[in-house]
mmCIF file of N, CA and C in Angstrom:
data_model
loop_
_atom_site.group_PDB
_atom_site.id
_atom_site.type_symbol
_atom_site.label_atom_id
_atom_site.label_comp_id
_atom_site.label_asym_id
_atom_site.label_seq_id
_atom_site.Cartn_x
_atom_site.Cartn_y
_atom_site.Cartn_z
ATOM 1 N N UNK A 55 -73.367 -57.289 -64.559
ATOM 2 C CA UNK A 55 -73.263 -57.554 -63.138
ATOM 3 C C UNK A 55 -71.874 -57.183 -62.604
ATOM 4 N N UNK A 56 -70.829 -57.522 -63.375
ATOM 5 C CA UNK A 56 -69.466 -57.230 -62.921
ATOM 6 C C UNK A 56 -69.237 -55.723 -62.830
ATOM 7 N N UNK A 57 -69.747 -54.985 -63.813
ATOM 8 C CA UNK A 57 -69.583 -53.528 -63.788
ATOM 9 C C UNK A 57 -70.310 -52.928 -62.589
ATOM 10 N N UNK A 58 -71.513 -53.420 -62.328
ATOM 11 C CA UNK A 58 -72.276 -52.913 -61.194
ATOM 12 C C UNK A 58 -71.552 -53.224 -59.884
ATOM 13 N N UNK A 59 -71.033 -54.437 -59.754
ATOM 14 C CA UNK A 59 -70.317 -54.818 -58.532
ATOM 15 C C UNK A 59 -69.086 -53.938 -58.327
ATOM 16 N N UNK A 60 -68.341 -53.688 -59.397
ATOM 17 C CA UNK A 60 -67.152 -52.842 -59.303
ATOM 18 C C UNK A 60 -67.536 -51.417 -58.905
ATOM 19 N N UNK A 61 -68.586 -50.914 -59.495
ATOM 20 C CA UNK A 61 -69.060 -49.570 -59.170
ATOM 21 C C UNK A 61 -69.467 -49.480 -57.700
ATOM 22 N N UNK A 62 -70.176 -50.495 -57.222
ATOM 23 C CA UNK A 62 -70.615 -50.502 -55.828
ATOM 24 C C UNK A 62 -69.418 -50.586 -54.875
ATOM 25 N N UNK A 63 -68.415 -51.376 -55.220
ATOM 26 C CA UNK A 63 -67.214 -51.469 -54.388
ATOM 27 C C UNK A 63 -66.516 -50.111 -54.297
ATOM 28 N N UNK A 64 -66.506 -49.398 -55.407
ATOM 29 C CA UNK A 64 -65.904 -48.066 -55.422
ATOM 30 C C UNK A 64 -66.646 -47.136 -54.467
ATOM 31 N N UNK A 65 -67.958 -47.184 -54.511
ATOM 32 C CA UNK A 65 -68.751 -46.331 -53.623
ATOM 33 C C UNK A 65 -68.555 -46.714 -52.158
ATOM 34 N N UNK A 66 -68.550 -48.000 -51.870
ATOM 35 C CA UNK A 66 -68.403 -48.457 -50.481
ATOM 36 C C UNK A 66 -67.037 -48.085 -49.914
ATOM 37 N N UNK A 67 -66.008 -48.183 -50.720
ATOM 38 C CA UNK A 67 -64.654 -47.896 -50.240
ATOM 39 C C UNK A 67 -64.432 -46.406 -50.026
ATOM 40 N N UNK A 68 -65.164 -45.599 -50.758
ATOM 41 C CA UNK A 68 -65.031 -44.153 -50.601
ATOM 42 C C UNK A 68 -63.650 -43.659 -50.981
ATOM 43 N N UNK A 69 -63.106 -42.802 -50.139
ATOM 44 C CA UNK A 69 -61.834 -42.150 -50.446
ATOM 45 C C UNK A 69 -60.641 -43.105 -50.455
ATOM 46 N N UNK A 70 -60.795 -44.292 -49.900
ATOM 47 C CA UNK A 70 -59.659 -45.227 -49.822
ATOM 48 C C UNK A 70 -59.603 -46.195 -51.002
ATOM 49 N N UNK A 71 -60.499 -46.078 -51.958
ATOM 50 C CA UNK A 71 -60.559 -47.044 -53.060
ATOM 51 C C UNK A 71 -59.248 -47.143 -53.827
ATOM 52 N N UNK A 72 -58.529 -46.053 -53.944
ATOM 53 C CA UNK A 72 -57.296 -46.030 -54.735
ATOM 54 C C UNK A 72 -56.148 -46.774 -54.062
ATOM 55 N N UNK A 73 -56.244 -47.107 -52.792
ATOM 56 C CA UNK A 73 -55.138 -47.762 -52.086
ATOM 57 C C UNK A 73 -54.692 -49.042 -52.788
ATOM 58 N N UNK A 74 -55.631 -49.884 -53.159
ATOM 59 C CA UNK A 74 -55.298 -51.149 -53.817
ATOM 60 C C UNK A 74 -54.607 -50.947 -55.147
ATOM 61 N N UNK A 75 -55.083 -49.990 -55.925
ATOM 62 C CA UNK A 75 -54.456 -49.715 -57.216
ATOM 63 C C UNK A 75 -53.043 -49.179 -57.034
ATOM 64 N N UNK A 76 -52.863 -48.330 -56.045
ATOM 65 C CA UNK A 76 -51.520 -47.804 -55.790
ATOM 66 C C UNK A 76 -50.577 -48.945 -55.418
ATOM 67 N N UNK A 77 -51.020 -49.832 -54.554
ATOM 68 C CA UNK A 77 -50.181 -50.966 -54.149
ATOM 69 C C UNK A 77 -49.856 -51.856 -55.338
ATOM 70 N N UNK A 78 -50.824 -52.082 -56.192
ATOM 71 C CA UNK A 78 -50.621 -52.986 -57.326
ATOM 72 C C UNK A 78 -49.724 -52.398 -58.403
ATOM 73 N N UNK A 79 -49.800 -51.103 -58.611
ATOM 74 C CA UNK A 79 -49.088 -50.509 -59.739
ATOM 75 C C UNK A 79 -47.847 -49.698 -59.372
ATOM 76 N N UNK A 80 -47.701 -49.302 -58.120
ATOM 77 C CA UNK A 80 -46.559 -48.462 -57.769
ATOM 78 C C UNK A 80 -45.545 -49.150 -56.867
ATOM 79 N N UNK A 81 -45.946 -50.191 -56.174
ATOM 80 C CA UNK A 81 -45.041 -50.879 -55.266
ATOM 81 C C UNK A 81 -44.262 -51.936 -56.041
ATOM 82 N N UNK A 82 -42.956 -51.943 -55.913
ATOM 83 C CA UNK A 82 -42.126 -52.939 -56.585
ATOM 84 C C UNK A 82 -42.145 -54.218 -55.755
ATOM 85 N N UNK A 83 -42.870 -55.209 -56.231
ATOM 86 C CA UNK A 83 -43.053 -56.450 -55.493
ATOM 87 C C UNK A 83 -42.099 -57.556 -55.922
ATOM 88 N N UNK A 84 -41.184 -57.286 -56.828
ATOM 89 C CA UNK A 84 -40.332 -58.334 -57.398
ATOM 90 C C UNK A 84 -39.540 -59.086 -56.336
ATOM 91 N N UNK A 85 -38.897 -58.380 -55.434
ATOM 92 C CA UNK A 85 -38.080 -59.059 -54.418
ATOM 93 C C UNK A 85 -38.941 -59.870 -53.456
ATOM 94 N N UNK A 86 -40.062 -59.305 -53.053
ATOM 95 C CA UNK A 86 -40.974 -60.041 -52.175
ATOM 96 C C UNK A 86 -41.534 -61.267 -52.894
ATOM 97 N N UNK A 87 -41.849 -61.109 -54.159
ATOM 98 C CA UNK A 87 -42.379 -62.214 -54.955
ATOM 99 C C UNK A 87 -41.349 -63.337 -55.067
ATOM 100 N N UNK A 88 -40.112 -62.978 -55.333
ATOM 101 C CA UNK A 88 -39.045 -63.975 -55.432
ATOM 102 C C UNK A 88 -38.838 -64.708 -54.112
ATOM 103 N N UNK A 89 -39.113 -64.043 -53.003
ATOM 104 C CA UNK A 89 -38.872 -64.618 -51.677
ATOM 105 C C UNK A 89 -40.023 -65.486 -51.158
ATOM 106 N N UNK A 90 -41.143 -65.537 -51.857
ATOM 107 C CA UNK A 90 -42.275 -66.343 -51.392
ATOM 108 C C UNK A 90 -41.853 -67.787 -51.178
ATOM 109 N N UNK A 91 -42.288 -68.353 -50.076
ATOM 110 C CA UNK A 91 -41.933 -69.726 -49.751
ATOM 111 C C UNK A 91 -43.173 -70.589 -49.545
ATOM 112 N N UNK A 92 -44.286 -70.166 -50.073
ATOM 113 C CA UNK A 92 -45.533 -70.914 -49.942
ATOM 114 C C UNK A 92 -45.986 -71.368 -51.329
ATOM 115 N N UNK A 93 -46.726 -72.477 -51.398
ATOM 116 C CA UNK A 93 -47.253 -72.901 -52.700
ATOM 117 C C UNK A 93 -48.095 -71.775 -53.304
ATOM 118 N N UNK A 94 -47.884 -71.517 -54.577
ATOM 119 C CA UNK A 94 -48.558 -70.394 -55.231
ATOM 120 C C UNK A 94 -49.039 -70.798 -56.616
ATOM 121 N N UNK A 95 -50.252 -70.393 -56.941
ATOM 122 C CA UNK A 95 -50.815 -70.613 -58.265
ATOM 123 C C UNK A 95 -50.858 -69.283 -58.997
ATOM 124 N N UNK A 96 -50.242 -69.234 -60.156
ATOM 125 C CA UNK A 96 -50.378 -68.086 -61.051
ATOM 126 C C UNK A 96 -51.511 -68.439 -62.002
ATOM 127 N N UNK A 97 -52.623 -67.747 -61.888
ATOM 128 C CA UNK A 97 -53.809 -68.017 -62.696
ATOM 129 C C UNK A 97 -54.075 -66.794 -63.550
ATOM 130 N N UNK A 98 -54.055 -66.974 -64.859
ATOM 131 C CA UNK A 98 -54.244 -65.852 -65.773
ATOM 132 C C UNK A 98 -55.120 -66.291 -66.934
ATOM 133 N N UNK A 99 -55.398 -65.366 -67.813
ATOM 134 C CA UNK A 99 -56.102 -65.672 -69.056
ATOM 135 C C UNK A 99 -55.539 -64.788 -70.160
ATOM 136 N N UNK A 100 -55.675 -65.258 -71.373
ATOM 137 C CA UNK A 100 -55.007 -64.601 -72.498
ATOM 138 C C UNK A 100 -55.543 -63.209 -72.805
ATOM 139 N N UNK A 101 -56.726 -62.864 -72.334
ATOM 140 C CA UNK A 101 -57.280 -61.532 -72.572
ATOM 141 C C UNK A 101 -57.094 -60.579 -71.408
ATOM 142 N N UNK A 102 -56.410 -61.025 -70.384
ATOM 143 C CA UNK A 102 -56.186 -60.237 -69.164
ATOM 144 C C UNK A 102 -55.301 -59.028 -69.429
ATOM 145 N N UNK A 103 -55.647 -57.890 -68.833
ATOM 146 C CA UNK A 103 -54.845 -56.666 -68.952
ATOM 147 C C UNK A 103 -53.414 -56.898 -68.474
ATOM 148 N N UNK A 104 -53.265 -57.738 -67.459
ATOM 149 C CA UNK A 104 -51.959 -57.968 -66.845
ATOM 150 C C UNK A 104 -51.316 -59.274 -67.314
ATOM 151 N N UNK A 105 -51.750 -59.775 -68.457
ATOM 152 C CA UNK A 105 -51.233 -61.052 -68.966
ATOM 153 C C UNK A 105 -49.708 -61.041 -69.085
ATOM 154 N N UNK A 106 -49.152 -59.986 -69.653
ATOM 155 C CA UNK A 106 -47.693 -59.919 -69.831
ATOM 156 C C UNK A 106 -46.962 -59.866 -68.492
ATOM 157 N N UNK A 107 -47.557 -59.204 -67.515
ATOM 158 C CA UNK A 107 -46.948 -59.161 -66.184
ATOM 159 C C UNK A 107 -46.954 -60.554 -65.568
ATOM 160 N N UNK A 108 -48.035 -61.291 -65.781
ATOM 161 C CA UNK A 108 -48.086 -62.664 -65.274
ATOM 162 C C UNK A 108 -47.023 -63.520 -65.941
ATOM 163 N N UNK A 109 -46.767 -63.278 -67.222
ATOM 164 C CA UNK A 109 -45.717 -64.038 -67.908
ATOM 165 C C UNK A 109 -44.341 -63.718 -67.324
ATOM 166 N N UNK A 110 -44.128 -62.467 -66.960
ATOM 167 C CA UNK A 110 -42.857 -62.101 -66.313
ATOM 168 C C UNK A 110 -42.741 -62.764 -64.946
ATOM 169 N N UNK A 111 -43.852 -62.798 -64.223
ATOM 170 C CA UNK A 111 -43.855 -63.470 -62.917
ATOM 171 C C UNK A 111 -43.556 -64.953 -63.087
ATOM 172 N N UNK A 112 -44.126 -65.544 -64.099
ATOM 173 C CA UNK A 112 -43.883 -66.970 -64.372
ATOM 174 C C UNK A 112 -42.413 -67.213 -64.702
ATOM 175 N N UNK A 113 -41.815 -66.319 -65.469
ATOM 176 C CA UNK A 113 -40.395 -66.457 -65.807
ATOM 177 C C UNK A 113 -39.522 -66.297 -64.561
ATOM 178 N N UNK A 114 -39.946 -65.415 -63.652
ATOM 179 C CA UNK A 114 -39.206 -65.197 -62.410
ATOM 180 C C UNK A 114 -39.284 -66.400 -61.480
ATOM 181 N N UNK A 115 -40.443 -67.063 -61.499
ATOM 182 C CA UNK A 115 -40.683 -68.172 -60.579
ATOM 183 C C UNK A 115 -41.278 -69.366 -61.332
ATOM 184 N N UNK A 116 -40.479 -70.037 -62.162
ATOM 185 C CA UNK A 116 -40.996 -71.185 -62.917
ATOM 186 C C UNK A 116 -41.401 -72.355 -62.023
ATOM 187 N N UNK A 117 -41.031 -72.307 -60.752
ATOM 188 C CA UNK A 117 -41.407 -73.358 -59.810
ATOM 189 C C UNK A 117 -42.860 -73.242 -59.357
ATOM 190 N N UNK A 118 -43.493 -72.115 -59.602
ATOM 191 C CA UNK A 118 -44.884 -71.926 -59.194
ATOM 192 C C UNK A 118 -45.818 -72.591 -60.193
ATOM 193 N N UNK A 119 -46.949 -73.062 -59.681
ATOM 194 C CA UNK A 119 -47.951 -73.657 -60.562
ATOM 195 C C UNK A 119 -48.567 -72.567 -61.427
ATOM 196 N N UNK A 120 -48.993 -72.960 -62.618
ATOM 197 C CA UNK A 120 -49.470 -71.984 -63.597
ATOM 198 C C UNK A 120 -50.664 -72.556 -64.340
ATOM 199 N N UNK A 121 -51.710 -71.757 -64.461
ATOM 200 C CA UNK A 121 -52.879 -72.115 -65.261
ATOM 201 C C UNK A 121 -53.231 -70.911 -66.118
ATOM 202 N N UNK A 122 -53.475 -71.173 -67.392
ATOM 203 C CA UNK A 122 -53.844 -70.115 -68.334
ATOM 204 C C UNK A 122 -55.175 -70.469 -68.975
ATOM 205 N N UNK A 123 -56.163 -69.604 -68.807
ATOM 206 C CA UNK A 123 -57.452 -69.764 -69.459
ATOM 207 C C UNK A 123 -57.428 -68.974 -70.765
ATOM 208 N N UNK A 124 -58.223 -69.393 -71.716
ATOM 209 C CA UNK A 124 -58.242 -68.745 -73.027
ATOM 210 C C UNK A 124 -59.301 -67.651 -73.072
ATOM 211 N N UNK A 125 -58.909 -66.492 -73.609
ATOM 212 C CA UNK A 125 -59.838 -65.386 -73.806
ATOM 213 C C UNK A 125 -60.133 -64.637 -72.524
ATOM 214 N N UNK A 126 -61.288 -64.000 -72.513
ATOM 215 C CA UNK A 126 -61.717 -63.267 -71.338
ATOM 216 C C UNK A 126 -61.031 -61.923 -71.185
ATOM 217 N N UNK A 127 -61.368 -61.260 -70.095
ATOM 218 C CA UNK A 127 -60.793 -59.960 -69.755
ATOM 219 C C UNK A 127 -60.350 -60.015 -68.294
ATOM 220 N N UNK A 128 -60.174 -58.853 -67.672
ATOM 221 C CA UNK A 128 -59.822 -58.848 -66.248
ATOM 222 C C UNK A 128 -60.976 -59.338 -65.377
ATOM 223 N N UNK A 129 -62.143 -59.525 -65.957
ATOM 224 C CA UNK A 129 -63.307 -60.055 -65.235
ATOM 225 C C UNK A 129 -63.532 -61.534 -65.536
ATOM 226 N N UNK A 130 -62.453 -62.271 -65.754
ATOM 227 C CA UNK A 130 -62.562 -63.682 -66.135
ATOM 228 C C UNK A 130 -63.369 -64.490 -65.122
ATOM 229 N N UNK A 131 -63.267 -64.161 -63.863
ATOM 230 C CA UNK A 131 -63.999 -64.909 -62.839
ATOM 231 C C UNK A 131 -65.511 -64.787 -63.059
ATOM 232 N N UNK A 132 -65.964 -63.677 -63.626
ATOM 233 C CA UNK A 132 -67.376 -63.505 -63.947
ATOM 234 C C UNK A 132 -67.711 -64.036 -65.337
ATOM 235 N N UNK A 133 -66.754 -64.020 -66.245
ATOM 236 C CA UNK A 133 -66.989 -64.445 -67.627
ATOM 237 C C UNK A 133 -66.905 -65.958 -67.798
ATOM 238 N N UNK A 134 -66.000 -66.588 -67.066
ATOM 239 C CA UNK A 134 -65.818 -68.042 -67.152
ATOM 240 C C UNK A 134 -65.735 -68.624 -65.732
ATOM 241 N N UNK A 135 -66.798 -68.461 -64.956
ATOM 242 C CA UNK A 135 -66.715 -68.869 -63.550
ATOM 243 C C UNK A 135 -66.426 -70.354 -63.344
ATOM 244 N N UNK A 136 -66.986 -71.212 -64.200
ATOM 245 C CA UNK A 136 -66.743 -72.646 -64.026
ATOM 246 C C UNK A 136 -65.281 -72.984 -64.280
ATOM 247 N N UNK A 137 -64.707 -72.442 -65.342
ATOM 248 C CA UNK A 137 -63.302 -72.726 -65.665
ATOM 249 C C UNK A 137 -62.379 -72.163 -64.596
ATOM 250 N N UNK A 138 -62.680 -70.961 -64.127
ATOM 251 C CA UNK A 138 -61.853 -70.334 -63.092
ATOM 252 C C UNK A 138 -61.923 -71.131 -61.793
ATOM 253 N N UNK A 139 -63.147 -71.469 -61.380
ATOM 254 C CA UNK A 139 -63.326 -72.224 -60.135
ATOM 255 C C UNK A 139 -62.697 -73.608 -60.237
ATOM 256 N N UNK A 140 -62.805 -74.245 -61.402
ATOM 257 C CA UNK A 140 -62.201 -75.571 -61.588
ATOM 258 C C UNK A 140 -60.684 -75.502 -61.459
ATOM 259 N N UNK A 141 -60.080 -74.462 -62.001
ATOM 260 C CA UNK A 141 -58.623 -74.304 -61.907
ATOM 261 C C UNK A 141 -58.190 -74.107 -60.458
ATOM 262 N N UNK A 142 -58.920 -73.278 -59.732
ATOM 263 C CA UNK A 142 -58.584 -73.032 -58.327
ATOM 264 C C UNK A 142 -58.821 -74.293 -57.495
ATOM 265 N N UNK A 143 -59.949 -74.958 -57.718
ATOM 266 C CA UNK A 143 -60.258 -76.176 -56.956
ATOM 267 C C UNK A 143 -59.222 -77.266 -57.207
ATOM 268 N N UNK A 144 -58.825 -77.445 -58.459
ATOM 269 C CA UNK A 144 -57.814 -78.460 -58.780
ATOM 270 C C UNK A 144 -56.495 -78.140 -58.091
ATOM 271 N N UNK A 145 -56.142 -76.875 -58.047
ATOM 272 C CA UNK A 145 -54.901 -76.475 -57.385
ATOM 273 C C UNK A 145 -54.975 -76.743 -55.880
ATOM 274 N N UNK A 146 -56.069 -76.329 -55.268
ATOM 275 C CA UNK A 146 -56.213 -76.499 -53.820
ATOM 276 C C UNK A 146 -56.216 -77.983 -53.448
ATOM 277 N N UNK A 147 -56.887 -78.789 -54.240
ATOM 278 C CA UNK A 147 -56.926 -80.233 -53.962
ATOM 279 C C UNK A 147 -55.556 -80.873 -54.115
ATOM 280 N N UNK A 148 -54.765 -80.346 -55.042
ATOM 281 C CA UNK A 148 -53.455 -80.933 -55.302
ATOM 282 C C UNK A 148 -52.316 -80.314 -54.526
ATOM 283 N N UNK A 149 -52.556 -79.155 -53.909
ATOM 284 C CA UNK A 149 -51.472 -78.426 -53.218
ATOM 285 C C UNK A 149 -51.107 -79.053 -51.890
#
């Protein structure tokens, strides 16, 4: 289901699909990230492609809330929806 959804999003976006990837991988967000002044949850999982980047973000901003799920891939929201939703709900209720 996750692969099909991703494929469909690619088709719907057409020629602009790459915009998000360019922003995520080519734009240096470190200064903007350091300047955030809103409550923020860093939510990751140990099998995530960007796990190490999340660890760097956590080191940069230890004041931010952090939740780490075990296993999974970049599709953790589809693989462990209850755990992911519970982490987000707990954060929102407590924020």
